[in-house]
Each structure stands twice: as C-alpha cells, then as structure tokens.
Short mmCIF file of C-alpha atoms in Angstrom, two decimals:
data_model
loop_
_atom_site.label_atom_id
_atom_site.label_comp_id
_atom_site.label_asym_id
_atom_site.label_seq_id
_atom_site.Cartn_x
_atom_site.Cartn_y
_atom_site.Cartn_z
CA MET A 1 0.18 0.30 -0.20
CA LEU A 2 3.01 2.41 0.93
CA LEU A 3 4.28 1.80 -2.32
CA ARG A 4 1.21 2.61 -4.32
CA VAL A 5 0.21 6.31 -2.78
CA ALA A 6 4.49 6.46 -3.53
CA MET A 7 3.98 5.86 -7.17
CA VAL A 8 1.19 9.07 -7.15
CA THR A 9 3.24 11.21 -5.89
CA VAL A 10 5.71 10.85 -7.82
CA ILE A 11 3.96 10.22 -11.22
CA PHE A 12 5.66 13.85 -12.60
CA SER A 13 9.40 12.62 -11.54
CA LEU A 14 11.69 9.64 -12.34
CA TYR A 15 10.26 6.18 -10.32
CA VAL A 16 12.80 4.25 -8.93
CA CYS A 17 12.75 1.94 -5.87
CA GLU A 18 15.14 -0.15 -4.70
CA THR A 19 13.36 -2.94 -2.61
CA LYS A 20 13.88 -6.10 -2.58
CA ALA A 21 11.35 -8.98 -2.81
CA GLU A 22 10.68 -11.55 0.02
CA GLU A 23 13.55 -14.02 -0.03
CA GLN A 24 11.82 -17.62 0.19
CA ASP A 25 9.74 -16.62 -3.22
CA GLN A 26 12.89 -15.17 -5.47
CA VAL A 27 10.77 -13.12 -7.99
CA TYR A 28 11.39 -9.92 -8.08
CA THR A 29 8.24 -7.87 -9.13
CA GLN A 30 9.59 -4.39 -7.64
CA CYS A 31 11.95 -1.56 -9.27
CA GLY A 32 15.63 -2.53 -8.77
CA GLY A 33 17.36 -3.83 -5.57
CA LYS A 34 19.46 -6.78 -5.01
CA VAL A 35 18.61 -10.03 -5.70
CA ASP A 36 20.28 -13.02 -3.31
CA GLY A 37 19.90 -16.44 -4.51
CA ASP A 38 21.43 -19.05 -6.64
CA HIS A 39 18.31 -18.82 -9.20
CA GLY A 40 14.93 -16.67 -9.94
CA VAL A 41 13.30 -14.39 -10.99
CA ILE A 42 12.84 -11.23 -12.73
CA GLN A 43 9.95 -8.69 -14.13
CA THR A 44 8.72 -5.21 -14.85
CA PRO A 45 6.79 -4.22 -12.28
CA TYR A 46 3.09 -5.62 -12.50
CA PHE A 47 4.61 -7.35 -15.59
CA PRO A 48 2.62 -8.04 -17.70
CA ILE A 49 0.59 -5.33 -17.55
CA PRO A 50 2.07 -1.14 -18.59
CA PHE A 51 4.40 -0.75 -15.81
CA PRO A 52 4.67 3.10 -15.34
CA THR A 53 7.14 5.51 -17.31
CA PRO A 54 9.81 7.22 -16.72
CA ILE A 55 11.59 4.21 -15.34
CA TYR A 56 14.50 3.60 -13.96
CA CYS A 57 15.12 0.36 -12.07
CA LYS A 58 18.68 -0.74 -11.10
CA TRP A 59 18.88 -5.22 -10.38
CA ILE A 60 22.57 -5.48 -8.74
CA ILE A 61 22.82 -9.96 -8.75
CA SER A 62 26.04 -10.78 -6.90
CA ALA A 63 27.89 -14.39 -7.02
CA PRO A 64 31.05 -15.31 -5.54
CA HIS A 65 33.94 -15.68 -7.32
CA ASP A 66 33.88 -19.50 -8.33
CA ARG A 67 30.63 -18.84 -9.80
CA LYS A 68 29.57 -17.02 -12.92
CA ILE A 69 26.08 -15.13 -13.38
CA ILE A 70 23.59 -16.51 -15.84
CA VAL A 71 20.80 -14.23 -17.22
CA TYR A 72 18.14 -16.16 -19.53
CA MET A 73 15.81 -13.87 -21.43
CA THR A 74 13.47 -16.36 -21.13
CA GLN A 75 10.62 -13.49 -21.55
CA PHE A 76 11.30 -10.03 -23.73
CA TYR A 77 8.45 -8.33 -25.28
CA LEU A 78 10.61 -5.53 -25.44
CA ARG A 79 13.04 -4.16 -28.16
CA ASP A 80 15.91 -2.89 -26.36
CA SER A 81 16.31 -0.37 -22.99
CA LEU A 82 18.17 -3.44 -20.81
CA ASP A 83 21.72 -2.39 -20.29
CA VAL A 84 24.15 -5.28 -18.59
CA TYR A 85 27.62 -3.59 -16.89
CA GLU A 86 29.73 -6.02 -14.96
CA TYR A 87 31.76 -5.10 -11.65
CA ASP A 88 34.82 -6.47 -9.74
CA ASN A 89 33.09 -4.88 -6.99
CA TYR A 90 30.18 -2.65 -6.37
CA GLU A 91 28.98 -0.18 -4.09
CA GLU A 92 26.34 2.46 -4.28
CA MET A 93 26.99 5.79 -5.34
CA SER A 94 30.05 4.98 -5.09
CA SER A 95 33.30 5.74 -7.70
CA ASN A 96 35.51 2.77 -6.40
CA SER A 97 32.94 0.16 -8.96
CA LEU A 98 35.03 0.27 -11.23
CA GLY A 99 33.04 -1.69 -14.02
CA HIS A 100 31.67 -1.62 -18.17
CA LYS A 101 29.71 -2.32 -20.15
CA LEU A 102 28.11 -5.82 -21.15
CA THR A 103 26.10 -5.48 -23.87
CA SER A 104 22.58 -4.02 -24.78
CA VAL A 105 19.87 -6.66 -24.42
CA ASN A 106 17.05 -6.48 -27.36
CA TYR A 107 14.23 -8.33 -28.53
CA THR A 108 16.82 -11.36 -30.56
CA THR A 109 19.10 -12.05 -27.63
CA SER A 110 18.83 -15.43 -25.52
CA TYR A 111 21.03 -15.16 -22.61
CA ILE A 112 24.10 -13.19 -21.45
CA VAL A 113 26.87 -14.87 -19.25
CA SER A 114 29.17 -12.68 -16.35
CA TYR A 115 32.20 -14.15 -14.93
CA LYS A 116 32.42 -11.46 -12.40
CA PRO A 117 31.27 -11.18 -9.00
CA PHE A 118 28.67 -8.06 -9.62
CA LEU A 119 26.26 -7.92 -12.17
CA VAL A 120 23.83 -5.10 -12.39
CA LEU A 121 21.15 -4.73 -15.12
CA ARG A 122 19.86 -0.81 -15.55
CA PHE A 123 16.47 -0.74 -17.11
CA ALA A 124 15.36 3.32 -18.42
CA VAL A 125 12.13 3.85 -20.06
CA HIS A 126 11.29 7.40 -20.99
CA ASP A 127 7.48 6.78 -21.80
CA LEU A 128 6.15 3.41 -23.88
CA ASP A 129 5.96 4.27 -27.19
CA LYS A 130 7.39 1.85 -30.05
CA ILE A 131 9.64 0.52 -27.36
CA HIS A 132 7.12 -3.09 -27.51
CA ARG A 133 7.86 -6.06 -29.06
CA TRP A 134 3.74 -7.06 -30.28
CA VAL A 135 3.16 -9.38 -32.96
CA LEU A 136 0.13 -10.62 -34.10
CA ASP A 137 -2.18 -12.51 -32.74
CA TYR A 138 -1.08 -13.36 -30.05
CA VAL A 139 1.46 -11.09 -28.89
CA VAL A 140 -0.43 -7.67 -28.53
CA ASP A 141 -1.08 -6.71 -25.01
CA VAL A 142 1.98 -7.92 -23.06
CA PHE A 143 4.58 -5.10 -21.50
CA GLY A 144 8.05 -5.56 -20.10
CA PHE A 145 9.91 -8.83 -19.39
CA ASN A 146 10.20 -11.15 -17.01
CA ILE A 147 13.44 -13.52 -17.15
CA THR A 148 15.51 -15.64 -14.87
CA TYR A 149 18.64 -15.89 -13.57
CA LYS A 150 21.05 -18.70 -12.27
CA LEU A 151 24.73 -18.93 -10.34
CA ALA A 152 26.32 -21.64 -12.03
CA GLY A 153 30.33 -23.23 -11.62
CA LEU A 154 32.93 -21.31 -14.03
CA ASN A 155 32.84 -24.22 -15.95
CA ASP A 156 29.28 -25.81 -16.07
CA GLU A 157 27.99 -25.84 -19.27
CA VAL A 158 25.64 -22.67 -20.36
CA GLU A 159 22.48 -24.25 -21.59
CA ASN A 160 20.95 -23.13 -25.03
CA GLY A 161 18.13 -20.84 -23.49
CA CYS A 162 14.78 -19.62 -25.33
CA SER A 163 12.97 -16.69 -25.38
CA VAL A 164 9.51 -15.88 -27.07
CA PHE A 165 11.53 -14.03 -30.23
CA TYR A 166 12.99 -18.12 -30.17
CA CYS A 167 9.80 -19.65 -30.06
CA SER A 168 8.73 -17.66 -33.81
CA TYR A 169 6.15 -15.16 -30.56
CA LEU A 170 3.73 -18.43 -31.56
CA GLY A 171 5.00 -19.79 -27.27
CA ASN A 172 6.56 -18.99 -24.25
CA CYS A 173 9.98 -19.71 -23.02
CA TYR A 174 9.45 -21.91 -20.08
CA ALA A 175 12.26 -22.19 -17.71
CA SER A 176 12.53 -26.60 -15.83
CA SER A 177 12.23 -25.79 -11.59
CA ASN A 178 16.42 -26.32 -11.62
CA TYR A 179 16.59 -24.27 -14.47
CA SER A 180 18.19 -26.52 -16.02
CA THR A 181 16.49 -26.66 -19.75
CA PHE A 182 14.29 -24.36 -21.48
CA LYS A 183 11.85 -24.71 -23.45
CA CYS A 184 9.03 -23.17 -25.97
CA HIS A 185 5.29 -24.35 -25.01
CA CYS A 186 3.12 -23.53 -28.39
CA PHE A 187 0.52 -21.53 -28.01
CA GLU A 188 -2.27 -23.93 -29.46
CA GLY A 189 -2.28 -25.41 -33.09
CA TYR A 190 1.70 -24.37 -33.28
CA PHE A 191 4.13 -27.34 -32.96
CA GLY A 192 8.10 -27.27 -33.42
CA GLU A 193 10.99 -27.00 -31.31
CA MET A 194 10.55 -23.08 -32.11
CA CYS A 195 6.61 -22.89 -32.75
CA GLN A 196 7.72 -22.43 -36.46
CA TYR A 197 5.38 -24.84 -38.06
CA GLY A 198 1.14 -24.97 -37.72
CA PRO A 199 -1.69 -24.41 -39.86
CA TYR A 200 -0.73 -24.19 -43.50
CA CYS A 201 2.60 -25.03 -42.70
CA ASP A 202 3.43 -28.11 -41.49
CA PRO A 203 6.10 -30.01 -43.84
CA PRO A 204 5.91 -32.27 -45.08
CA ARG A 205 2.02 -32.71 -45.33
CA ALA A 206 1.73 -28.65 -46.07
CA ASN A 207 4.28 -26.59 -47.21
CA LEU A 208 3.66 -24.42 -49.92
CA CYS A 209 7.83 -23.82 -50.27
CA LEU A 210 9.13 -24.35 -54.12
CA ASN A 211 12.99 -26.13 -54.78
CA GLY A 212 13.27 -28.71 -51.31
CA GLY A 213 12.68 -25.30 -49.84
CA THR A 214 11.04 -25.70 -46.04
CA CYS A 215 7.94 -23.66 -44.62
CA ARG A 216 8.72 -21.99 -40.90
CA TYR A 217 6.62 -18.97 -39.33
CA PHE A 218 9.02 -16.34 -37.51
CA SER A 219 7.98 -13.34 -36.02
CA GLY A 220 3.90 -14.45 -34.69
CA SER A 221 1.07 -16.45 -37.05
CA GLN A 222 1.10 -13.41 -40.13
CA GLU A 223 4.96 -14.16 -40.97
CA LEU A 224 5.10 -17.05 -42.93
CA ASN A 225 8.21 -17.64 -44.39
CA CYS A 226 10.60 -20.07 -46.43
CA VAL A 227 13.43 -21.36 -45.65
CA CYS A 228 14.96 -22.23 -49.60
CA PRO A 229 18.10 -24.00 -50.36
CA GLU A 230 21.39 -22.46 -50.87
CA GLY A 231 21.09 -20.58 -54.16
CA TYR A 232 17.18 -20.31 -54.21
CA SER A 233 16.05 -16.95 -53.34
CA GLY A 234 12.66 -15.03 -53.62
CA ARG A 235 8.71 -15.36 -52.59
CA GLY A 236 8.41 -19.40 -51.87
CA CYS A 237 11.97 -19.79 -52.97
CA LYS A 238 10.60 -19.85 -56.78
CA TYR A 239 14.01 -18.30 -58.51
CA PRO A 240 17.03 -20.99 -58.65
CA PRO A 241 20.89 -20.28 -58.84
CA LEU A 242 21.31 -18.12 -62.51
CA SER A 243 23.87 -20.75 -63.10
CA ILE A 244 20.73 -23.40 -63.81
CA ARG A 245 18.25 -20.46 -65.38
CA HIS A 246 18.37 -20.86 -69.25
CA ALA A 247 22.01 -19.31 -70.88
CA ASN A 248 19.49 -17.17 -73.58
CA CYS A 249 17.38 -15.79 -70.59
CA ILE A 250 20.73 -14.79 -68.78
CA SER A 251 22.26 -13.63 -71.70
CA LEU A 252 19.61 -10.77 -71.05
CA GLY A 253 21.83 -8.88 -68.98
CA CYS A 254 19.11 -8.12 -65.78
CA SER A 255 20.04 -7.12 -63.42
CA GLN A 256 18.29 -8.60 -60.54
CA ARG A 257 15.76 -11.29 -61.89
CA CYS A 258 15.74 -13.25 -64.95
CA GLU A 259 12.11 -15.49 -66.12
CA THR A 260 11.01 -18.07 -68.51
CA VAL A 261 7.62 -18.59 -70.12
CA GLU A 262 6.67 -20.24 -72.51
CA ASP A 263 5.06 -18.23 -75.50
CA THR A 264 1.72 -19.08 -76.50
CA PHE A 265 1.02 -15.61 -78.53
CA GLY A 266 3.82 -14.92 -81.19
CA ASN A 267 6.81 -12.37 -80.57
CA GLU A 268 4.49 -9.13 -79.96
CA THR A 269 3.90 -10.29 -76.77
CA CYS A 270 7.50 -10.73 -75.15
CA ARG A 271 8.76 -8.06 -73.29
CA GLY A 272 12.13 -9.80 -73.69
CA ARG A 273 13.71 -12.61 -75.91
CA THR A 274 12.15 -15.20 -77.21
CA PHE A 275 13.93 -18.87 -78.00
CA THR A 276 13.23 -21.53 -79.44
CA GLU A 277 13.35 -25.23 -76.35
CA HIS A 278 11.87 -28.45 -77.21
CA ASN A 279 9.99 -27.16 -80.60
CA LYS A 280 8.48 -24.30 -77.86
CA THR A 281 8.78 -20.65 -77.81
CA ILE A 282 10.05 -19.45 -74.78
CA CYS A 283 10.06 -15.96 -73.99
CA GLY A 284 12.99 -14.90 -71.63
CA TYR A 285 12.20 -11.64 -69.74
CA CYS A 286 13.37 -9.45 -66.67
CA THR A 287 11.62 -9.11 -63.45
CA CYS A 288 12.96 -7.54 -60.21
CA ASP A 289 12.95 -8.58 -55.84
CA GLU A 290 10.12 -7.11 -54.63
CA ALA A 291 10.07 -3.27 -53.41
CA TYR A 292 11.24 -2.62 -56.83
CA ARG A 293 10.53 -2.07 -60.47
CA LEU A 294 11.85 -2.65 -63.77
CA ALA A 295 13.09 1.14 -65.66
CA ASP A 296 12.47 1.36 -69.27
CA ASP A 297 15.93 -0.50 -70.03
CA ASP A 298 13.98 -3.70 -69.34
CA LYS A 299 16.87 -5.09 -67.63
CA SER A 300 17.61 -2.69 -64.43
CA CYS A 301 15.40 -2.57 -61.25
CA LEU A 302 14.75 0.90 -59.39
CA HIS A 303 13.66 1.05 -55.80
CA ILE A 304 10.85 1.57 -55.30
CA ASP A 305 10.82 5.19 -53.38
CA LYS A 306 7.34 6.45 -51.38
CA TYR A 307 6.54 10.18 -50.47
CA ARG A 308 4.77 11.68 -47.87
CA VAL A 309 4.05 15.52 -47.76
CA THR A 310 3.31 16.22 -44.36
CA VAL A 311 0.39 19.54 -43.75
CA THR A 312 -0.64 21.13 -40.89
CA VAL A 313 -3.97 22.82 -41.16
CA PHE A 314 -5.08 25.56 -38.17
CA PRO A 315 -8.69 26.55 -38.46
CA THR A 316 -9.16 29.92 -39.26
CA THR A 317 -12.02 32.09 -40.54
CA ASN A 318 -10.36 34.75 -42.81
CA SER A 319 -11.29 33.39 -46.30
CA SER A 320 -8.57 35.42 -48.03
CA LEU A 321 -5.65 32.99 -45.96
CA LYS A 322 -3.39 31.71 -48.81
CA PHE A 323 -2.00 28.05 -49.29
CA PRO A 324 0.61 27.48 -50.90
CA LYS A 325 1.27 25.84 -54.23
CA MET A 326 2.15 22.31 -53.49
CA GLU A 327 3.97 22.18 -56.92
CA ASN A 328 6.37 24.93 -55.29
CA ILE A 329 8.00 21.70 -52.28
CA THR A 330 11.30 20.96 -52.84
CA LEU A 331 12.64 17.10 -52.08
CA THR A 332 13.88 18.43 -49.05
CA ASP A 333 10.26 19.45 -48.37
CA LEU A 334 9.34 15.82 -48.46
CA GLU A 335 9.67 12.83 -45.95
CA ARG A 336 10.91 10.36 -48.01
CA SER A 337 10.38 6.68 -47.00
CA TYR A 338 11.16 3.11 -49.05
CA ILE A 339 9.10 0.05 -49.05
#
C-alpha cells in the first residue's frame, strides 16, 4: 500500500525504487534492488501489464568468485532499453565501483553470461511509445519482461536458453524448476522446437515452398516464410540460382531476376527475348525483387520510393488566407520512406 501511495507522489518525476522481494519466493517484481539466491525471476513492475513511466530500475546480482552469473531472456517483450554492466566490486554511489558495459539487450538476445562477481541490469524507459515488440495474433498486449537468472560453476556448461523470439512469438519460453532446461510451450495449433510450424505449414504434409525449401513461421501467425536451399531465393524459393537458368535468359543481362515462360501468343507479347526449346517458343524476360520496379530498359531494377508530404492546417475564418501551391515544395520538404 505504501508503494502505491509513493507512486502517486512521483507521477511526474523519475520512478525509482530499490526494494527487495522476499527471499522465500525469489521472484523480484519491484523496480530494482539487490538480487540474492542461486536462481530466481526478475520482472518489470506489474508484469505483464504496463509499468509506470518514466522509469529507472537497477537490479544488482552478486555471485561468489568461483561462480558465474547467467541471465536468460525467457520472456522479453521489449525492443531494447535494458543495459547490462559487470563489476569486480560494486558499491552503490561509489566511484570505486570499476566496471564496464557488457551488452545492451534486445528482443533477439537469448542469454548473457558474466564471470564477474557483480552484474547490474539497468532498465530505463521514458515512455511506452514504440519500445515493445508486439506481434499478431497472440503477443499484442504484453508489457515489459519476465526473465530468469542462475548462478553456476565457472566450468559448468551454459544451457541453451530460449525466448519468445526463439519461440517465433507463437509460444512462451519456460524454464524447468532447477533452471537446467528451457523449452518453448507453443500456443494451440502450433508446434515444433521453436513453435515454427502450424496452420498452412506442416512439413512434409503442408509446405508452400518450392525447390526443396521449408516453410516456417518467423514472427507470429502473420509471417509465414520459406527457408530456401543455397542459391535459391524469392517468395517461396521460386528463383533458382543463375548458374542453372537457361543461357538465353541469362544473356539478357537482368540486374536482378530472369524468368522464362512459354510464349503462346507470338513474339509481340514478349518483353524480353524469345528462343526455341523443345519445339516450343520460350519468352525470357527480366523481373525485380519486391520493393523494386523494372526500369525503362527492361533490365535494370529501381527501388520503389514513397513520398509523403506532411501538411498542417489550422482552423481559420479568414477566407483571404492563401496556402502555398504543392508544386513549390522541393525534395527537402518531403519525408522519404522506402517500402
């Protein structure tokens, strides 16, 4: 109750607290503090609902000199904002605490290891805008992180951890009770070590990929892609390596892609070059990757640019007010973005 009152009084200032969770549960839900025990869980305040902002939390994990510290990013739903420092000795507000930055955690990080006796996690967020990694259709309303740590012998093997990123955002990463194994627990309808299979992708029974490619979900249920054999590329692995395409097609000098199709309407419809193969007329022509278009030479590929003009209009009753003509806007006035 006292914590909630304190939050109200600092709503317009930096949110900092260094309280420690009770040792018997070893689940640290407060904003920072000293972390004790051989293993445990560290959460952002109120996980999985939104934490207050602006916020600055600092968790301090200590270990004997004969042990190392491992932190697994089991459920990390942020893009970044968590920095990790390690120290030979650490004293709060002391200039004698010599250390260095070990890494900055992002959503692709699986685990971090430190051989120093002190590991400090610094979490700083000014506001909640654009810092979370939300993925359709399942991970759309989870805030912050719920990560695990453990102390291990210096020579002990580091277990392969997992994360929601590793689990394709189609399952949760859970640790065993002794933190010795980590496994993806997939959402209903999805399966595989990384929850990479599911509806419309169940090799070898259902595979939308060509030329020996393997389908898999990468980032939620809306992103189904193909892992292509070496040399193959394009949507569905449909483009073979240049080395095995027809020589007449390659001779067109396409900057990106060359495709062939049977020409059943005569040379007039072929944008490239026609040739005969097995008594059939074949049309070879150039194409481009996604986000590119074919240039006027029918060989080169140009990036498709989008231009957005931002115009701010203020309400007025002055009918004589004149606005500048759009044609007077120069390229420097445009906000340019690529597909």
